[in-house]
Amino acid sequence: MTPPSTPDGEPSTAGSPLTDEPLFLMARASSLGSAAANKKLARLELKVRQYSVLALACSDPAPTQTEVSSFLVLDPSQVVGIVDGLEQRGAVERRPGAHDRRSKTIRATADGRRLFAEARSLLSESTADSLAALTAEEQDQLNELLRRITL
Amino acid sequence: MTPPSTPDGEPSTAGSPLTDEPLFLMARASSLGSAAANKKLARLELKVRQYSVLALACSDPAPTQTEVSSFLVLDPSQVVGIVDGLEQRGAVERRPGAHDRRSKTIRATADGRRLFAEARSLLSESTADSLAALTAEEQDQLNELLRRITL
DNA sequence: CTTAATGATTGACGTATTCAACGGATGTCG
DNA sequence: CGACATCCGTTGAATACGTCAATCATTAAG
């Protein structure tokens, strides 16, 4: 199956704009969304990346750094810097792994959980804006579809 | 509307994992998707960014660089480099704007259109993989939802 | 004609991403 | 036990990316 050609031999590209490419749409949505989110989180001096790690650090059981890095699709070396920042703020702490003393689990402190709660509420405003064009049902639908292709 | 709190004062974070955040899901989908796409396009020595610009250069009427930069949410200075790369390959050419000689329109050459057709077919394999968990209907649904929040 | 505004470009700066390498800690197999 | 391969976190370098101000040519406005 080859694409139709114009009379002069050049392949036609009509009817195949970028706006039909899921990849492009997701990149754009992600880019615009995190820009807006970063702006919102700026007042807590948090970036989206740090928020993500903090969120994981709040979950139970607390994840190790490799778990964080694979979940967030980040290089392990990047996680180091992010955790450093959060740790210096007293939002998380590194604990030696329970069964493996090589690993370190990232656990949110009480302050960290308070920070997360604030950030989470700010972020929900931001995503509400981003998804304003959709009804609540459609937002759930979108979440479900995205969850199925990423998890 | 504030989140519920635990008896000892620490805000609860249970039931609000990262996997419910549309922002996180989109970031992850976008990241994984473009990684896979870049891998596929590597054999044409093309990156997703270049592909996007090439796609726009194939459309009619040919866009100016500022139009490209605003559509792709990129700084104008970044577009320069991408277009340079494509131009040196002979895939696109810069033409002086019709009504405004400051602007330059980016137009795909015949070679560029052939390259785009190949790239587009490779990329469709990649996105088919990425979206394999969804039915054709659901893929359309996802596209529609994303289109409505980004355009 | 003067002035302001715009499109493309360059260069500078900070941040991200990717990789290779290292030290400490397990686990395995002889 | 002891040699070996593996894995975790960390560091540092190389590279790409994003953001911003400054510039030149061109256009629009006063």
Coordinates of C-alpha atoms (C1' of nucleotides) in Angstrom, one line a residue:
Chain A
M1 CA 0.0 0.0 0.0
T2 CA 1.7 3.1 -1.2
P3 CA 0.5 6.7 -0.9
P4 CA -1.1 8.3 -3.9
S5 CA 1.1 10.4 -6.1
T6 CA 0.6 13.7 -7.8
P7 CA 0.7 13.9 -11.6
D8 CA 4.3 15.1 -11.5
G9 CA 5.5 12.2 -9.4
E10 CA 5.8 13.8 -6.0
P11 CA 4.1 11.8 -3.3
S12 CA 1.0 13.5 -1.9
T13 CA 1.1 14.7 1.6
A14 CA -2.4 16.2 1.7
G15 CA -4.8 14.8 4.2
S16 CA -2.0 13.7 6.6
P17 CA -1.3 16.7 8.7
L18 CA 0.6 16.7 11.9
T19 CA -2.7 17.1 13.8
D20 CA -3.5 13.5 13.1
E21 CA -0.4 12.1 14.6
P22 CA -1.0 11.0 18.2
L23 CA 2.7 11.4 18.9
F24 CA 2.6 15.1 18.0
L25 CA -0.6 15.7 19.9
M26 CA 0.8 14.0 23.0
A27 CA 4.1 15.9 22.7
R28 CA 2.2 19.2 22.4
A29 CA -0.2 18.4 25.2
S30 CA 2.6 17.3 27.5
S31 CA 4.7 20.4 26.6
L32 CA 2.0 22.9 27.2
G33 CA 0.7 21.1 30.2
S34 CA 4.0 20.9 32.1
A35 CA 4.8 24.5 31.1
A36 CA 1.6 25.6 32.8
A37 CA 2.2 23.3 35.7
N38 CA 5.7 24.6 36.3
K39 CA 4.4 28.1 36.3
K40 CA 1.8 27.2 39.0
L41 CA 4.3 25.2 41.1
A42 CA 6.9 28.1 40.9
R43 CA 5.4 29.7 43.9
L44 CA 6.4 26.6 46.0
E45 CA 9.8 26.6 44.2
L46 CA 9.0 23.2 42.9
K47 CA 9.4 21.8 39.4
V48 CA 7.2 19.1 37.9
R49 CA 10.0 16.7 38.1
Q50 CA 10.5 17.2 41.8
Y51 CA 6.8 17.0 42.3
S52 CA 6.7 13.6 40.6
V53 CA 9.5 12.3 42.8
L54 CA 7.9 13.7 45.9
A55 CA 4.6 12.0 45.0
L56 CA 6.3 8.7 44.7
A57 CA 8.1 9.3 48.0
C58 CA 4.7 9.8 49.6
S59 CA 3.5 6.4 48.4
D60 CA 3.7 3.3 50.5
P61 CA 5.9 1.4 50.4
A62 CA 8.6 4.0 49.7
P63 CA 10.3 3.3 46.4
T64 CA 14.0 2.9 45.8
Q65 CA 15.8 5.3 43.5
T66 CA 16.0 2.8 40.7
E67 CA 12.3 2.2 41.0
V68 CA 11.8 6.0 40.7
S69 CA 14.1 6.3 37.7
S70 CA 12.4 3.5 35.8
F71 CA 8.9 4.7 36.7
L72 CA 9.7 8.2 35.6
V73 CA 11.7 7.1 32.6
L74 CA 14.7 9.0 33.8
D75 CA 18.4 8.1 34.0
P76 CA 19.4 7.1 37.5
S77 CA 21.9 9.9 37.6
Q78 CA 19.2 12.5 37.1
V79 CA 17.3 11.1 40.1
V80 CA 20.3 11.9 42.3
G81 CA 20.0 15.6 41.7
I82 CA 16.3 15.8 42.1
V83 CA 16.4 13.8 45.4
D84 CA 19.3 16.0 46.5
G85 CA 17.2 19.1 46.1
L86 CA 14.2 17.6 47.9
E87 CA 16.4 16.3 50.7
Q88 CA 18.1 19.6 51.3
R89 CA 14.6 21.1 51.7
G90 CA 13.8 18.5 54.2
A91 CA 11.0 17.1 52.1
V92 CA 12.3 13.6 51.7
E93 CA 15.0 11.5 53.3
R94 CA 17.2 8.7 52.0
R95 CA 17.0 5.5 54.0
P96 CA 19.1 2.4 53.5
G97 CA 17.2 -0.3 51.8
A98 CA 15.6 -2.9 54.0
H99 CA 16.8 -6.0 52.3
D100 CA 19.6 -4.6 50.2
R101 CA 21.9 -2.0 51.7
R102 CA 23.1 -0.8 48.3
S103 CA 19.7 0.7 47.5
K104 CA 18.2 3.7 49.2
T105 CA 14.5 4.2 49.6
I106 CA 13.1 7.7 49.2
R107 CA 10.6 8.6 51.9
A108 CA 8.7 11.8 52.3
T109 CA 9.0 13.5 55.6
A110 CA 6.0 15.1 57.4
D111 CA 7.0 18.4 55.9
G112 CA 7.3 16.7 52.5
R113 CA 3.8 15.4 52.7
R114 CA 2.5 18.8 53.6
L115 CA 4.4 20.3 50.7
F116 CA 3.0 17.6 48.4
A117 CA -0.6 18.3 49.5
E118 CA -0.1 22.0 48.6
A119 CA 1.5 21.2 45.3
R120 CA -1.1 18.7 44.5
S121 CA -3.8 21.2 44.9
L122 CA -2.0 23.8 42.9
L123 CA -1.4 21.3 40.2
S124 CA -5.0 20.3 40.0
E125 CA -5.9 23.8 39.2
S126 CA -3.4 23.8 36.4
T127 CA -4.7 20.6 34.9
A128 CA -8.3 21.7 35.3
D129 CA -7.3 24.7 33.1
S130 CA -5.5 22.5 30.6
L131 CA -8.5 20.1 30.3
A132 CA -11.1 22.7 30.4
A133 CA -12.3 21.9 26.9
L134 CA -13.4 18.4 28.1
T135 CA -16.3 17.3 30.3
A136 CA -15.5 15.4 33.5
E137 CA -16.4 12.2 31.8
E138 CA -14.1 12.9 28.9
Q139 CA -11.3 13.7 31.3
D140 CA -11.8 10.3 32.9
Q141 CA -11.9 8.7 29.5
L142 CA -8.6 10.4 28.5
N143 CA -7.0 9.2 31.7
E144 CA -8.1 5.7 31.2
L145 CA -6.8 5.6 27.6
L146 CA -3.5 7.1 28.6
R147 CA -3.1 4.7 31.5
R148 CA -3.6 1.8 29.2
I149 CA -0.9 2.8 26.8
T150 CA 1.7 3.8 29.3
L151 CA 1.4 1.3 32.2
Chain B
M1 CA -12.3 21.5 48.7
T2 CA -9.3 20.4 50.6
P3 CA -7.8 16.9 50.8
P4 CA -8.7 14.7 53.8
S5 CA -6.2 14.5 56.6
T6 CA -5.0 11.7 58.8
P7 CA -5.7 11.7 62.5
D8 CA -2.2 12.8 63.4
G9 CA -2.3 15.9 61.2
E10 CA -0.4 14.6 58.2
P11 CA -2.3 15.0 54.9
S12 CA -3.3 11.8 53.4
T13 CA -1.7 10.9 50.1
A14 CA -3.3 7.6 49.6
G15 CA -5.6 7.1 46.7
S16 CA -3.9 9.9 44.7
P17 CA -1.0 8.2 42.9
L18 CA 0.8 9.7 40.0
T19 CA -1.1 7.4 37.7
D20 CA -4.2 9.6 38.2
E21 CA -2.5 12.7 37.0
P22 CA -3.2 13.4 33.4
L23 CA 0.0 15.5 33.3
F24 CA 2.2 12.6 34.3
L25 CA 0.4 10.2 32.0
M26 CA 0.9 12.5 29.0
A27 CA 4.5 13.2 29.9
R28 CA 5.2 9.5 30.1
A29 CA 3.3 8.6 26.9
S30 CA 5.0 11.4 25.1
S31 CA 8.4 10.4 26.4
L32 CA 8.1 6.7 25.6
G33 CA 6.4 7.5 22.3
S34 CA 9.0 9.8 20.9
A35 CA 11.8 7.6 22.2
A36 CA 10.4 4.7 20.1
A37 CA 9.8 7.0 17.2
N38 CA 13.3 8.4 17.2
K39 CA 14.6 4.8 17.2
K40 CA 12.5 4.0 14.2
L41 CA 13.5 7.2 12.4
A42 CA 17.1 6.7 13.1
R43 CA 17.6 4.6 10.0
L44 CA 16.6 7.7 7.9
E45 CA 18.9 9.8 10.1
L46 CA 15.9 11.9 11.1
K47 CA 14.7 13.0 14.5
V48 CA 11.1 13.6 15.5
R49 CA 11.7 17.3 15.6
Q50 CA 12.9 17.3 12.0
Y51 CA 10.1 15.1 10.9
S52 CA 7.6 17.6 12.4
V53 CA 9.1 20.5 10.5
L54 CA 9.3 18.4 7.3
A55 CA 5.7 17.6 7.7
L56 CA 4.7 21.2 7.9
A57 CA 7.0 22.0 5.0
C58 CA 5.0 19.5 2.9
S59 CA 1.7 21.2 3.7
D60 CA 0.2 23.8 1.4
P61 CA 0.6 26.7 1.6
A62 CA 4.2 26.4 2.9
P63 CA 4.5 28.0 6.4
T64 CA 7.0 30.6 7.4
Q65 CA 9.5 29.9 10.2
T66 CA 7.5 31.9 12.7
E67 CA 4.4 29.9 11.9
V68 CA 6.4 26.7 12.4
S69 CA 7.9 27.9 15.7
S70 CA 4.5 28.8 17.1
F71 CA 2.8 25.7 15.9
L72 CA 5.5 23.4 17.4
V73 CA 5.8 25.5 20.5
L74 CA 9.5 26.1 19.9
D75 CA 11.7 29.2 20.1
P76 CA 12.3 30.7 16.7
S77 CA 16.1 30.2 17.2
Q78 CA 15.6 26.5 17.5
V79 CA 13.8 26.3 14.2
V80 CA 16.8 27.8 12.5
G81 CA 19.0 24.8 13.3
I82 CA 16.3 22.2 12.4
V83 CA 15.7 23.9 9.0
D84 CA 19.4 24.2 8.4
G85 CA 19.8 20.4 8.8
L86 CA 16.9 19.7 6.5
E87 CA 18.1 22.2 4.0
Q88 CA 21.6 20.8 3.9
R89 CA 20.0 17.4 3.1
G90 CA 18.1 19.0 0.3
A91 CA 14.8 18.1 1.9
V92 CA 13.5 21.6 2.2
E93 CA 14.3 25.1 0.8
R94 CA 14.0 28.5 2.2
R95 CA 12.1 30.9 0.0
P96 CA 11.5 34.6 0.5
G97 CA 8.1 35.3 1.8
A98 CA 5.6 36.3 -0.9
H99 CA 4.3 39.5 0.7
D100 CA 7.0 40.1 3.3
R101 CA 10.6 39.7 2.3
R102 CA 11.7 39.4 5.9
S103 CA 10.0 36.1 6.4
K104 CA 11.1 32.9 4.8
T105 CA 8.7 30.1 3.9
I106 CA 9.9 26.5 4.3
R107 CA 9.0 24.4 1.4
A108 CA 9.7 20.7 1.0
T109 CA 11.5 19.7 -2.2
A110 CA 10.6 16.6 -4.2
D111 CA 13.3 14.7 -2.3
G112 CA 11.9 16.0 0.9
R113 CA 8.5 14.8 0.1
R114 CA 9.8 11.3 -0.7
L115 CA 11.7 11.4 2.6
F116 CA 8.6 12.4 4.4
A117 CA 6.6 9.6 2.9
E118 CA 9.1 7.1 4.0
A119 CA 9.4 8.6 7.5
R120 CA 5.7 8.8 7.8
S121 CA 5.3 5.1 7.1
L122 CA 8.0 4.2 9.6
L123 CA 6.4 6.4 12.2
S124 CA 3.0 4.9 11.7
E125 CA 4.6 1.5 12.6
S126 CA 6.0 3.1 15.7
T127 CA 2.7 4.6 16.9
A128 CA 0.9 1.4 16.0
D129 CA 3.2 -0.3 18.5
S130 CA 2.7 2.4 21.1
L131 CA -1.0 2.3 20.8
A132 CA -1.3 -1.5 20.5
A133 CA -3.3 -1.7 23.7
L134 CA -6.2 0.3 22.2
T135 CA -8.7 -0.6 19.5
A136 CA -8.9 1.4 16.4
E137 CA -11.9 3.2 17.8
E138 CA -10.2 4.0 21.0
Q139 CA -7.2 5.4 19.1
D140 CA -9.5 7.7 17.2
Q141 CA -11.1 8.7 20.5
L142 CA -7.8 9.5 22.0
N143 CA -6.8 11.5 19.0
E144 CA -10.0 13.5 19.2
L145 CA -9.6 14.2 22.9
L146 CA -6.0 15.3 22.6
R147 CA -6.9 17.5 19.6
R148 CA -9.5 19.3 21.6
I149 CA -7.1 20.1 24.5
T150 CA -4.2 21.2 22.3
L151 CA -5.6 23.0 19.3
Chain C
dC1 C1' 12.0 61.0 7.2
dT2 C1' 12.0 59.1 11.7
dT3 C1' 10.5 55.8 14.6
dA4 C1' 8.6 51.6 16.1
dA5 C1' 7.8 46.8 15.2
dT6 C1' 8.7 42.3 13.1
dG7 C1' 11.2 37.9 11.0
dA8 C1' 15.3 35.4 11.0
dT9 C1' 19.6 34.8 12.9
dT10 C1' 23.5 34.5 16.1
dG11 C1' 25.8 33.9 20.5
dA12 C1' 25.6 33.3 25.4
dC13 C1' 23.9 31.0 29.3
dG14 C1' 21.7 27.6 32.1
dT15 C1' 19.4 23.2 32.2
dA16 C1' 18.6 18.2 30.5
dT17 C1' 19.9 14.0 28.7
dT18 C1' 23.0 10.4 27.7
dC19 C1' 27.1 7.6 28.8
dA20 C1' 31.1 5.7 30.7
dA21 C1' 33.3 4.8 34.9
dC22 C1' 33.7 4.1 39.9
dG23 C1' 33.0 2.3 44.9
dG24 C1' 30.2 -0.3 47.9
dA25 C1' 27.2 -4.3 48.4
dT26 C1' 25.1 -8.9 47.0
dG27 C1' 24.8 -13.2 44.9
dT28 C1' 26.8 -17.2 42.6
dC29 C1' 29.7 -20.9 41.7
dG30 C1' 33.9 -23.5 42.1
Chain D
dC1 C1' 36.1 -19.4 51.7
dG2 C1' 37.4 -16.7 47.3
dA3 C1' 37.0 -15.3 42.5
dC4 C1' 33.6 -13.4 39.6
dA5 C1' 29.6 -11.2 37.7
dT6 C1' 25.9 -8.2 38.8
dC7 C1' 23.5 -4.4 40.7
dC8 C1' 22.8 0.3 43.2
dG9 C1' 23.8 5.0 43.7
dT10 C1' 26.9 8.5 42.5
dT11 C1' 30.2 11.3 39.8
dG12 C1' 31.9 13.6 35.7
dA13 C1' 32.2 14.6 30.9
dA14 C1' 30.0 15.2 26.3
dT15 C1' 26.2 16.4 24.1
dA16 C1' 21.7 18.2 23.2
dC17 C1' 18.0 21.4 24.4
dG18 C1' 15.6 25.6 26.0
dT19 C1' 15.6 30.5 27.0
dC20 C1' 17.0 35.2 26.3
dA21 C1' 19.1 39.3 24.7
dA22 C1' 21.2 41.6 20.7
dT23 C1' 21.6 42.3 15.7
dC24 C1' 20.4 43.0 10.6
dA25 C1' 17.1 43.6 7.1
dT26 C1' 12.6 44.8 6.2
dT27 C1' 8.1 46.7 6.9
dA28 C1' 4.5 49.7 9.0
dA29 C1' 3.1 53.9 11.3
dG30 C1' 3.3 58.7 12.5

